[in-house]
mmCIF file of C-alpha atoms in Angstrom:
data_model
loop_
_atom_site.group_PDB
_atom_site.id
_atom_site.type_symbol
_atom_site.label_atom_id
_atom_site.label_comp_id
_atom_site.label_asym_id
_atom_site.label_seq_id
_atom_site.Cartn_x
_atom_site.Cartn_y
_atom_site.Cartn_z
ATOM 1 C CA MET A 1 -50.311 -58.039 33.522
ATOM 2 C CA SER A 2 -52.849 -57.033 36.252
ATOM 3 C CA THR A 3 -52.061 -58.036 39.738
ATOM 4 C CA ASP A 4 -54.522 -60.262 41.695
ATOM 5 C CA TRP A 5 -54.689 -58.238 44.835
ATOM 6 C CA ASP A 6 -57.102 -61.015 46.582
ATOM 7 C CA GLN A 7 -54.541 -63.599 46.081
ATOM 8 C CA LEU A 8 -51.463 -61.411 47.095
ATOM 9 C CA ALA A 9 -53.084 -60.003 50.069
ATOM 10 C CA THR A 10 -52.983 -62.254 53.269
ATOM 11 C CA PRO A 11 -55.511 -61.146 55.763
ATOM 12 C CA LEU A 12 -54.200 -60.803 59.223
ATOM 13 C CA ASN A 13 -57.612 -60.385 60.961
ATOM 14 C CA SER A 14 -61.305 -61.179 60.082
ATOM 15 C CA PRO A 15 -62.748 -58.921 57.567
ATOM 16 C CA ALA A 16 -66.309 -59.244 58.877
ATOM 17 C CA ASP A 17 -66.105 -57.339 62.005
ATOM 18 C CA THR A 18 -63.743 -54.567 61.400
ATOM 19 C CA PRO A 19 -63.380 -51.502 59.080
ATOM 20 C CA ALA A 20 -60.059 -52.525 57.586
ATOM 21 C CA GLN A 21 -57.737 -55.576 57.422
ATOM 22 C CA ASP A 22 -54.127 -55.408 57.979
ATOM 23 C CA ILE A 23 -52.641 -57.281 54.941
ATOM 24 C CA ASP A 24 -49.170 -58.616 54.036
ATOM 25 C CA PRO A 25 -48.516 -57.612 50.649
ATOM 26 C CA GLY A 26 -45.767 -60.184 50.023
ATOM 27 C CA PRO A 27 -41.932 -60.001 49.957
ATOM 28 C CA ASP A 28 -40.542 -56.422 50.113
ATOM 29 C CA ASP A 29 -37.579 -54.871 48.735
ATOM 30 C CA GLY A 30 -35.992 -53.900 52.125
ATOM 31 C CA GLY A 31 -38.383 -51.089 52.873
ATOM 32 C CA ASP A 32 -40.584 -50.579 55.685
ATOM 33 C CA ALA A 33 -42.602 -53.859 56.399
ATOM 34 C CA THR A 34 -45.501 -52.073 58.027
ATOM 35 C CA PRO A 35 -48.799 -53.764 57.052
ATOM 36 C CA TRP A 36 -51.188 -52.077 54.618
ATOM 37 C CA ASN A 37 -54.736 -51.251 55.675
ATOM 38 C CA ARG A 38 -57.116 -52.701 53.121
ATOM 39 C CA ILE A 39 -60.705 -51.185 53.787
ATOM 40 C CA ASN A 40 -63.444 -53.426 54.313
ATOM 41 C CA VAL A 41 -66.181 -51.594 52.081
ATOM 42 C CA GLY A 42 -68.940 -53.808 53.135
ATOM 43 C CA PHE A 43 -68.389 -53.184 56.995
ATOM 44 C CA CYS A 44 -68.017 -49.531 56.227
ATOM 45 C CA ALA A 45 -71.171 -49.045 54.241
ATOM 46 C CA ARG A 46 -73.327 -50.943 56.915
ATOM 47 C CA HIS A 47 -72.046 -49.406 60.126
ATOM 48 C CA ASN A 48 -71.865 -45.590 61.155
ATOM 49 C CA PRO A 49 -68.211 -44.147 61.588
ATOM 50 C CA PRO A 50 -67.050 -42.953 64.979
ATOM 51 C CA PRO A 51 -67.139 -39.260 65.433
ATOM 52 C CA ARG A 52 -63.784 -37.595 64.373
ATOM 53 C CA ARG A 53 -61.801 -36.711 67.386
ATOM 54 C CA PHE A 54 -59.343 -33.537 67.559
ATOM 55 C CA VAL A 55 -56.188 -33.211 69.739
ATOM 56 C CA ILE A 56 -56.519 -29.441 69.771
ATOM 57 C CA GLY A 57 -58.302 -26.990 67.306
ATOM 58 C CA LYS A 58 -58.825 -28.857 64.115
ATOM 59 C CA LEU A 59 -55.722 -31.113 64.527
ATOM 60 C CA PRO A 60 -57.091 -34.659 64.337
ATOM 61 C CA VAL A 61 -56.107 -37.477 66.669
ATOM 62 C CA PRO A 62 -53.505 -39.524 64.984
ATOM 63 C CA LYS A 63 -54.575 -42.933 63.203
ATOM 64 C CA GLU A 64 -52.526 -45.384 61.245
ATOM 65 C CA THR A 65 -50.867 -43.118 58.968
ATOM 66 C CA GLY A 66 -49.604 -40.402 61.459
ATOM 67 C CA VAL A 67 -50.798 -36.600 61.492
ATOM 68 C CA TYR A 68 -48.948 -33.389 61.403
ATOM 69 C CA GLY A 69 -50.114 -29.703 61.354
ATOM 70 C CA LEU A 70 -48.415 -26.399 60.462
ATOM 71 C CA LEU A 71 -48.122 -23.043 62.198
ATOM 72 C CA LEU A 72 -47.061 -20.762 59.628
ATOM 73 C CA GLY A 73 -46.197 -17.118 59.287
ATOM 74 C CA PRO A 74 -43.429 -14.409 58.537
ATOM 75 C CA ASP A 75 -40.862 -13.371 61.175
ATOM 76 C CA GLY A 76 -42.315 -11.368 64.234
ATOM 77 C CA THR A 77 -45.891 -12.642 64.008
ATOM 78 C CA ARG A 78 -45.608 -14.382 67.371
ATOM 79 C CA LYS A 79 -45.831 -17.950 65.989
ATOM 80 C CA SER A 80 -43.592 -19.144 68.993
ATOM 81 C CA TRP A 81 -45.920 -17.592 71.485
ATOM 82 C CA LEU A 82 -48.992 -19.258 69.930
ATOM 83 C CA ALA A 83 -47.025 -22.478 69.844
ATOM 84 C CA LEU A 84 -46.398 -21.998 73.560
ATOM 85 C CA HIS A 85 -50.103 -21.225 74.219
ATOM 86 C CA ILE A 86 -51.287 -24.360 72.221
ATOM 87 C CA ALA A 87 -48.917 -26.554 74.273
ATOM 88 C CA MET A 88 -50.271 -25.098 77.624
ATOM 89 C CA ALA A 89 -53.738 -25.339 76.446
ATOM 90 C CA LYS A 90 -53.400 -29.027 75.510
ATOM 91 C CA ALA A 91 -51.657 -29.768 78.764
ATOM 92 C CA GLY A 92 -54.007 -27.782 80.998
ATOM 93 C CA GLY A 93 -57.238 -28.573 79.177
ATOM 94 C CA GLN A 94 -57.790 -24.853 78.633
ATOM 95 C CA PRO A 95 -58.954 -22.687 75.698
ATOM 96 C CA VAL A 96 -55.935 -21.670 73.490
ATOM 97 C CA ALA A 97 -54.698 -18.137 74.476
ATOM 98 C CA GLY A 98 -57.851 -17.427 76.141
ATOM 99 C CA GLY A 99 -60.536 -18.276 73.280
ATOM 100 C CA LEU A 100 -58.828 -18.860 69.916
ATOM 101 C CA TRP A 101 -59.941 -22.450 70.159
ATOM 102 C CA PRO A 102 -62.040 -24.300 72.590
ATOM 103 C CA ALA A 103 -60.415 -26.135 75.511
ATOM 104 C CA PRO A 104 -59.446 -29.705 74.472
ATOM 105 C CA GLU A 105 -59.154 -32.914 76.580
ATOM 106 C CA PRO A 106 -56.027 -32.402 78.622
ATOM 107 C CA GLY A 107 -52.945 -34.716 77.889
ATOM 108 C CA ARG A 108 -49.121 -34.634 77.882
ATOM 109 C CA VAL A 109 -47.351 -32.537 75.522
ATOM 110 C CA VAL A 110 -43.633 -32.426 74.366
ATOM 111 C CA TYR A 111 -42.524 -29.091 73.109
ATOM 112 C CA VAL A 112 -39.167 -28.867 71.358
ATOM 113 C CA THR A 113 -37.734 -25.496 70.480
ATOM 114 C CA THR A 114 -34.253 -24.686 69.025
ATOM 115 C CA GLU A 115 -34.910 -20.916 68.903
ATOM 116 C CA ASP A 116 -35.610 -20.002 72.436
ATOM 117 C CA ASP A 117 -33.167 -20.377 75.241
ATOM 118 C CA VAL A 118 -34.131 -21.243 79.020
ATOM 119 C CA ALA A 119 -33.955 -17.357 79.826
ATOM 120 C CA GLU A 120 -36.623 -16.459 77.196
ATOM 121 C CA LEU A 121 -38.877 -19.443 77.953
ATOM 122 C CA TRP A 122 -38.563 -18.513 81.604
ATOM 123 C CA GLU A 123 -39.630 -14.921 80.786
ATOM 124 C CA ARG A 124 -42.808 -16.090 78.725
ATOM 125 C CA ILE A 125 -43.995 -18.834 81.093
ATOM 126 C CA HIS A 126 -43.630 -16.294 84.005
ATOM 127 C CA ALA A 127 -45.461 -13.484 82.086
ATOM 128 C CA ILE A 128 -48.389 -15.969 81.094
ATOM 129 C CA ALA A 129 -48.752 -17.531 84.513
ATOM 130 C CA ARG A 130 -49.043 -13.855 85.999
ATOM 131 C CA GLN A 131 -52.104 -12.987 83.973
ATOM 132 C CA PRO A 132 -55.454 -12.848 85.652
ATOM 133 C CA GLY A 133 -57.146 -16.182 85.552
ATOM 134 C CA TRP A 134 -53.926 -18.159 84.351
ATOM 135 C CA GLU A 135 -52.745 -19.326 87.664
ATOM 136 C CA TRP A 136 -53.117 -22.889 86.269
ATOM 137 C CA VAL A 137 -50.070 -22.716 84.286
ATOM 138 C CA GLY A 138 -47.985 -23.436 87.558
ATOM 139 C CA ASP A 139 -49.597 -26.857 87.792
ATOM 140 C CA LEU A 140 -48.630 -28.219 84.110
ATOM 141 C CA GLY A 141 -45.224 -29.471 85.201
ATOM 142 C CA HIS A 142 -46.335 -33.206 85.072
ATOM 143 C CA ARG A 143 -48.004 -32.819 81.739
ATOM 144 C CA LEU A 144 -46.058 -30.293 79.764
ATOM 145 C CA ASP A 145 -42.322 -31.018 78.710
ATOM 146 C CA ILE A 146 -40.683 -27.957 77.237
ATOM 147 C CA LEU A 147 -37.151 -28.693 75.877
ATOM 148 C CA ALA A 148 -34.727 -26.059 74.926
ATOM 149 C CA VAL A 149 -32.620 -28.024 72.504
ATOM 150 C CA PRO A 150 -29.538 -26.282 70.925
ATOM 151 C CA GLN A 151 -29.557 -28.783 68.019
ATOM 152 C CA ILE A 152 -31.630 -31.619 66.855
ATOM 153 C CA THR A 153 -31.611 -33.394 63.546
ATOM 154 C CA LEU A 154 -34.565 -35.394 62.324
ATOM 155 C CA VAL A 155 -33.845 -35.335 58.688
ATOM 156 C CA THR A 156 -30.353 -35.480 57.052
ATOM 157 C CA ASP A 157 -28.787 -35.696 53.760
ATOM 158 C CA SER A 158 -26.839 -38.964 53.496
ATOM 159 C CA LYS A 159 -24.661 -40.245 50.357
ATOM 160 C CA ASN A 160 -27.704 -42.240 49.533
ATOM 161 C CA GLY A 161 -30.228 -39.452 49.756
ATOM 162 C CA PRO A 162 -32.486 -37.864 52.464
ATOM 163 C CA ALA A 163 -32.836 -40.039 55.555
ATOM 164 C CA ARG A 164 -34.103 -40.005 59.020
ATOM 165 C CA GLY A 165 -31.574 -38.083 61.236
ATOM 166 C CA ALA A 166 -29.747 -39.428 64.312
ATOM 167 C CA ASP A 167 -32.021 -37.798 66.886
ATOM 168 C CA CYS A 168 -35.456 -39.166 65.515
ATOM 169 C CA ASN A 169 -35.414 -42.320 67.526
ATOM 170 C CA ARG A 170 -34.176 -40.606 70.676
ATOM 171 C CA LEU A 171 -37.225 -38.179 70.407
ATOM 172 C CA ILE A 172 -39.728 -40.943 69.822
ATOM 173 C CA ARG A 173 -38.534 -42.593 72.887
ATOM 174 C CA TYR A 174 -38.634 -39.677 74.925
ATOM 175 C CA ALA A 175 -42.054 -38.453 73.898
ATOM 176 C CA LYS A 176 -43.842 -41.971 74.077
ATOM 177 C CA GLY A 177 -47.234 -41.453 75.841
ATOM 178 C CA ALA A 178 -47.734 -37.783 74.605
ATOM 179 C CA SER A 179 -50.787 -36.763 72.988
ATOM 180 C CA LEU A 180 -49.165 -33.662 71.263
ATOM 181 C CA MET A 181 -45.636 -32.701 70.109
ATOM 182 C CA VAL A 182 -44.892 -29.161 69.122
ATOM 183 C CA LEU A 183 -41.620 -28.704 66.956
ATOM 184 C CA ASP A 184 -40.175 -25.211 66.592
ATOM 185 C CA PRO A 185 -38.959 -24.292 63.704
ATOM 186 C CA LEU A 186 -39.044 -26.815 60.869
ATOM 187 C CA ALA A 187 -35.915 -25.168 59.416
ATOM 188 C CA ASP A 188 -33.820 -26.258 62.452
ATOM 189 C CA LEU A 189 -35.111 -29.829 62.453
ATOM 190 C CA ALA A 190 -33.845 -30.810 58.967
ATOM 191 C CA ASP A 191 -30.221 -30.865 57.808
ATOM 192 C CA ALA A 192 -31.487 -31.040 54.157
ATOM 193 C CA ASP A 193 -32.829 -28.718 51.565
ATOM 194 C CA ASP A 194 -36.573 -28.407 52.191
ATOM 195 C CA ALA A 195 -37.088 -27.127 48.563
ATOM 196 C CA ASP A 196 -35.710 -30.485 47.048
ATOM 197 C CA PRO A 197 -38.598 -32.845 46.480
ATOM 198 C CA ARG A 198 -36.918 -35.785 47.916
ATOM 199 C CA ALA A 199 -35.896 -34.090 51.113
ATOM 200 C CA SER A 200 -39.183 -32.612 51.568
ATOM 201 C CA ARG A 201 -40.893 -36.194 50.970
ATOM 202 C CA MET A 202 -38.530 -37.573 53.744
ATOM 203 C CA ILE A 203 -39.438 -34.551 56.043
ATOM 204 C CA VAL A 204 -43.409 -35.348 55.485
ATOM 205 C CA GLN A 205 -42.683 -39.123 55.818
ATOM 206 C CA THR A 206 -40.669 -38.391 59.094
ATOM 207 C CA LEU A 207 -43.154 -36.311 60.741
ATOM 208 C CA ARG A 208 -45.801 -38.769 60.099
ATOM 209 C CA HIS A 209 -43.421 -41.548 61.445
ATOM 210 C CA ILE A 210 -43.079 -39.715 64.581
ATOM 211 C CA SER A 211 -46.550 -39.209 65.107
ATOM 212 C CA ARG A 212 -47.436 -42.773 64.443
ATOM 213 C CA SER A 213 -44.653 -43.997 66.492
ATOM 214 C CA VAL A 214 -45.332 -41.759 69.534
ATOM 215 C CA GLY A 215 -49.291 -41.949 69.125
ATOM 216 C CA ALA A 216 -49.370 -38.032 69.141
ATOM 217 C CA ALA A 217 -50.256 -35.433 66.766
ATOM 218 C CA VAL A 218 -47.329 -33.259 65.636
ATOM 219 C CA LEU A 219 -47.406 -29.337 65.143
ATOM 220 C CA VAL A 220 -44.633 -27.739 63.516
ATOM 221 C CA VAL A 221 -43.921 -24.089 63.286
ATOM 222 C CA HIS A 222 -42.697 -23.160 60.011
ATOM 223 C CA HIS A 223 -41.621 -19.909 58.288
ATOM 224 C CA GLN A 224 -43.054 -18.400 55.087
ATOM 225 C CA ASN A 225 -41.228 -17.843 52.060
ATOM 226 C CA LYS A 226 -40.000 -14.216 51.331
ATOM 227 C CA ALA A 227 -42.666 -13.650 48.407
ATOM 228 C CA ALA A 228 -45.427 -14.812 50.759
ATOM 229 C CA MET A 229 -44.272 -12.430 53.591
ATOM 230 C CA LEU A 230 -44.348 -9.498 51.407
ATOM 231 C CA ALA A 231 -47.749 -10.341 49.915
ATOM 232 C CA GLY A 232 -49.510 -11.121 53.099
ATOM 233 C CA ASN A 233 -50.274 -14.635 52.057
ATOM 234 C CA THR A 234 -52.628 -16.566 54.203
ATOM 235 C CA ASN A 235 -52.322 -19.953 52.374
ATOM 236 C CA HIS A 236 -50.841 -23.096 53.738
ATOM 237 C CA GLN A 237 -48.742 -23.429 50.627
ATOM 238 C CA SER A 238 -46.907 -20.271 51.485
ATOM 239 C CA GLY A 239 -44.230 -21.850 53.732
ATOM 240 C CA ARG A 240 -40.650 -22.106 52.734
ATOM 241 C CA GLY A 241 -39.495 -25.277 50.697
ATOM 242 C CA ASN A 242 -41.379 -27.689 48.701
ATOM 243 C CA THR A 243 -45.296 -27.595 48.485
ATOM 244 C CA ARG A 244 -45.455 -31.213 49.751
ATOM 245 C CA ILE A 245 -44.867 -30.018 53.273
ATOM 246 C CA GLY A 246 -47.933 -27.957 53.209
ATOM 247 C CA ALA A 247 -49.896 -30.550 51.142
ATOM 248 C CA GLY A 248 -49.115 -33.109 53.733
ATOM 249 C CA ALA A 249 -50.637 -31.276 56.842
ATOM 250 C CA ARG A 250 -53.861 -32.043 57.981
ATOM 251 C CA TRP A 251 -54.451 -28.661 59.779
ATOM 252 C CA ALA A 252 -52.635 -25.297 58.933
ATOM 253 C CA VAL A 253 -52.694 -21.871 60.740
ATOM 254 C CA VAL A 254 -51.280 -18.887 59.149
ATOM 255 C CA LEU A 255 -50.348 -15.744 61.058
ATOM 256 C CA GLN A 256 -50.177 -12.309 59.576
ATOM 257 C CA PRO A 257 -49.718 -8.863 61.129
ATOM 258 C CA MET A 258 -52.700 -6.626 60.959
ATOM 259 C CA ASP A 259 -52.854 -4.997 57.324
ATOM 260 C CA ARG A 260 -53.253 -1.131 56.915
ATOM 261 C CA GLU A 261 -56.870 -1.307 55.581
ATOM 262 C CA THR A 262 -58.097 -3.333 58.833
ATOM 263 C CA ALA A 263 -56.241 -0.880 60.924
ATOM 264 C CA GLU A 264 -57.836 2.273 59.177
ATOM 265 C CA LEU A 265 -61.305 0.566 59.197
ATOM 266 C CA GLU A 266 -61.101 -0.224 63.042
ATOM 267 C CA GLY A 267 -59.504 3.352 63.906
ATOM 268 C CA ILE A 268 -56.028 1.666 65.219
ATOM 269 C CA ASP A 269 -53.003 3.807 64.908
ATOM 270 C CA ILE A 270 -49.705 2.570 63.686
ATOM 271 C CA ALA A 271 -48.249 1.807 67.248
ATOM 272 C CA GLY A 272 -51.430 -0.134 68.032
ATOM 273 C CA ARG A 273 -51.404 -1.926 64.748
ATOM 274 C CA SER A 274 -48.169 -3.657 65.667
ATOM 275 C CA ARG A 275 -49.867 -5.323 68.491
ATOM 276 C CA TRP A 276 -52.252 -7.057 66.499
ATOM 277 C CA THR A 277 -51.861 -10.620 64.716
ATOM 278 C CA ALA A 278 -54.299 -12.048 62.449
ATOM 279 C CA VAL A 279 -54.880 -15.986 62.990
ATOM 280 C CA HIS A 280 -56.146 -17.497 59.670
ATOM 281 C CA GLU A 281 -57.136 -21.214 59.481
ATOM 282 C CA SER A 282 -56.041 -22.059 56.019
ATOM 283 C CA LYS A 283 -56.685 -25.938 55.904
ATOM 284 C CA ALA A 284 -58.605 -28.299 58.004
ATOM 285 C CA SER A 285 -58.873 -31.568 56.308
ATOM 286 C CA TYR A 286 -61.431 -33.036 58.391
ATOM 287 C CA ALA A 287 -63.534 -29.958 59.767
ATOM 288 C CA HIS A 288 -64.807 -26.581 58.501
ATOM 289 C CA LEU A 289 -62.588 -23.572 58.614
ATOM 290 C CA ASP A 290 -63.281 -20.836 61.150
ATOM 291 C CA ALA A 291 -63.223 -17.066 60.244
ATOM 292 C CA PRO A 292 -60.025 -15.340 60.961
ATOM 293 C CA GLN A 293 -59.368 -14.286 64.526
ATOM 294 C CA TRP A 294 -56.986 -11.942 66.573
ATOM 295 C CA PHE A 295 -54.119 -12.263 68.698
ATOM 296 C CA TYR A 296 -53.325 -9.025 70.763
ATOM 297 C CA HIS A 297 -50.090 -8.468 72.515
ATOM 298 C CA TRP A 298 -50.786 -6.769 75.732
ATOM 299 C CA PRO A 299 -48.111 -4.471 77.119
ATOM 300 C CA THR A 300 -45.618 -4.936 79.950
ATOM 301 C CA THR A 301 -47.253 -4.092 83.253
ATOM 302 C CA GLN A 302 -46.031 -3.390 86.921
ATOM 303 C CA GLU A 303 -47.714 -4.913 89.700
ATOM 304 C CA ARG A 304 -48.190 -3.186 93.121
ATOM 305 C CA ASN A 305 -45.311 -4.734 94.697
ATOM 306 C CA GLY A 306 -43.014 -3.063 91.876
ATOM 307 C CA ALA A 307 -42.501 -6.542 89.880
ATOM 308 C CA VAL A 308 -42.493 -5.953 86.280
ATOM 309 C CA VAL A 309 -44.678 -8.432 84.189
ATOM 310 C CA GLY A 310 -43.847 -8.865 80.487
ATOM 311 C CA GLY A 311 -46.455 -8.363 77.798
ATOM 312 C CA VAL A 312 -48.412 -11.443 76.777
ATOM 313 C CA PRO A 313 -50.146 -11.915 73.389
ATOM 314 C CA LEU A 314 -53.807 -13.369 73.995
ATOM 315 C CA PHE A 315 -57.011 -13.866 72.002
ATOM 316 C CA ARG A 316 -58.919 -10.601 71.726
ATOM 317 C CA LYS A 317 -61.840 -9.413 69.568
ATOM 318 C CA LEU A 318 -61.265 -6.466 67.341
ATOM 319 C CA PRO A 319 -62.644 -3.217 68.624
ATOM 320 C CA SER A 320 -66.206 -2.302 67.237
ATOM 321 C CA VAL A 321 -65.343 0.960 65.514
ATOM 322 C CA GLY A 322 -65.014 -0.497 62.112
ATOM 323 C CA LYS A 323 -68.348 -2.551 62.521
ATOM 324 C CA THR A 324 -69.999 0.581 63.629
ATOM 325 C CA ILE A 325 -68.872 2.518 60.562
ATOM 326 C CA ALA A 326 -69.928 -0.377 58.174
ATOM 327 C CA LYS A 327 -73.269 -0.578 59.874
ATOM 328 C CA LYS A 328 -73.656 3.232 59.518
ATOM 329 C CA ALA A 329 -72.781 3.211 55.854
ATOM 330 C CA ARG A 330 -75.137 0.238 55.280
ATOM 331 C CA ALA A 331 -77.977 2.100 56.704
ATOM 332 C CA TYR A 332 -77.115 5.196 54.685
ATOM 333 C CA ALA A 333 -77.024 3.256 51.424
ATOM 334 C CA GLN A 334 -80.327 1.574 52.353
ATOM 335 C CA ALA A 335 -81.886 5.099 53.062
ATOM 336 C CA SER A 336 -80.451 6.555 49.775
ATOM 337 C CA ASN A 337 -82.063 3.765 47.731
ATOM 338 C CA GLY A 338 -85.512 3.764 49.204
ATOM 339 C CA GLY A 339 -84.787 1.234 51.865
ATOM 340 C CA ILE A 340 -83.188 -1.183 49.174
ATOM 341 C CA ASP A 341 -79.883 -2.452 49.950
ATOM 342 C CA ASP A 342 -78.093 -2.978 46.684
ATOM 343 C CA ASP A 343 -74.885 -4.105 48.254
ATOM 344 C CA ASP A 344 -73.759 -7.273 46.037
ATOM 345 C CA ASP A 345 -71.798 -8.794 48.810
ATOM 346 C CA TYR A 346 -73.824 -12.076 49.286
#
């Protein structure tokens, strides 16, 4: 027997002047009583939708369902550095790491890390703030909450299966009013097997619940699985655990070390190659994907007063060596073929 949705749904607002109705689908079975949104097709057909807004990069402003994104990569690819840059950029209304993504509208950020202690964060913040033109970092205290937390559990395995952890509501209460939350890393936030389909479903639902309850987009730092690390994978499904986690993200960025072929083309030696990280946008549900960009770890410097300032990774364009070689090779090919370029790369 088919369900009569028109009779079952009880509208809670007028369908004539809104793109969706909150509906009460009737008695539940003890689950979440959040109203459902029934789309008003007639209204949507007659009215232009508002432009999509983004918290930072291609991470959308959360709506009814909650939003999270992923920052993925193998060990040692400066994921936590980039996460800190994103948090600072949002709080300060500045371009990310000097140019990876444009300056967003400034807003409060809550950044939770279980990997880096106070001493390490102090060094990184100080090193970034000492870079020329980065003095604004010292004024972020009122909009940037960085929490070095030894342990936090947002998802746990209970006797009845995966469930929200004891720290979930505490984090929501603390973060109220934030526009962005950064959680680093996912592996330390869930006391459950992220490869298990039920646990991964609870992780996805919990991240959306936190986003929806706080009113903030959530960016999660996540490690790649071993096979993806060895293969240099740049896909958002390359993270550890079940594929639900990657599928549920609305924006995903994958970091990878510079590969040997690119280094040779650009004339970069082995030592220099280790300083470069490729930044790939793997998924952007509501925007176009940009071409890969680069993150360069500048070396430690010594100021005139003798103070040592730690090295910092920042946005940097690749040297022009490789492009020059490619341009000369193309010109040679054209000359060799009577001015006809038979390169099939189109």
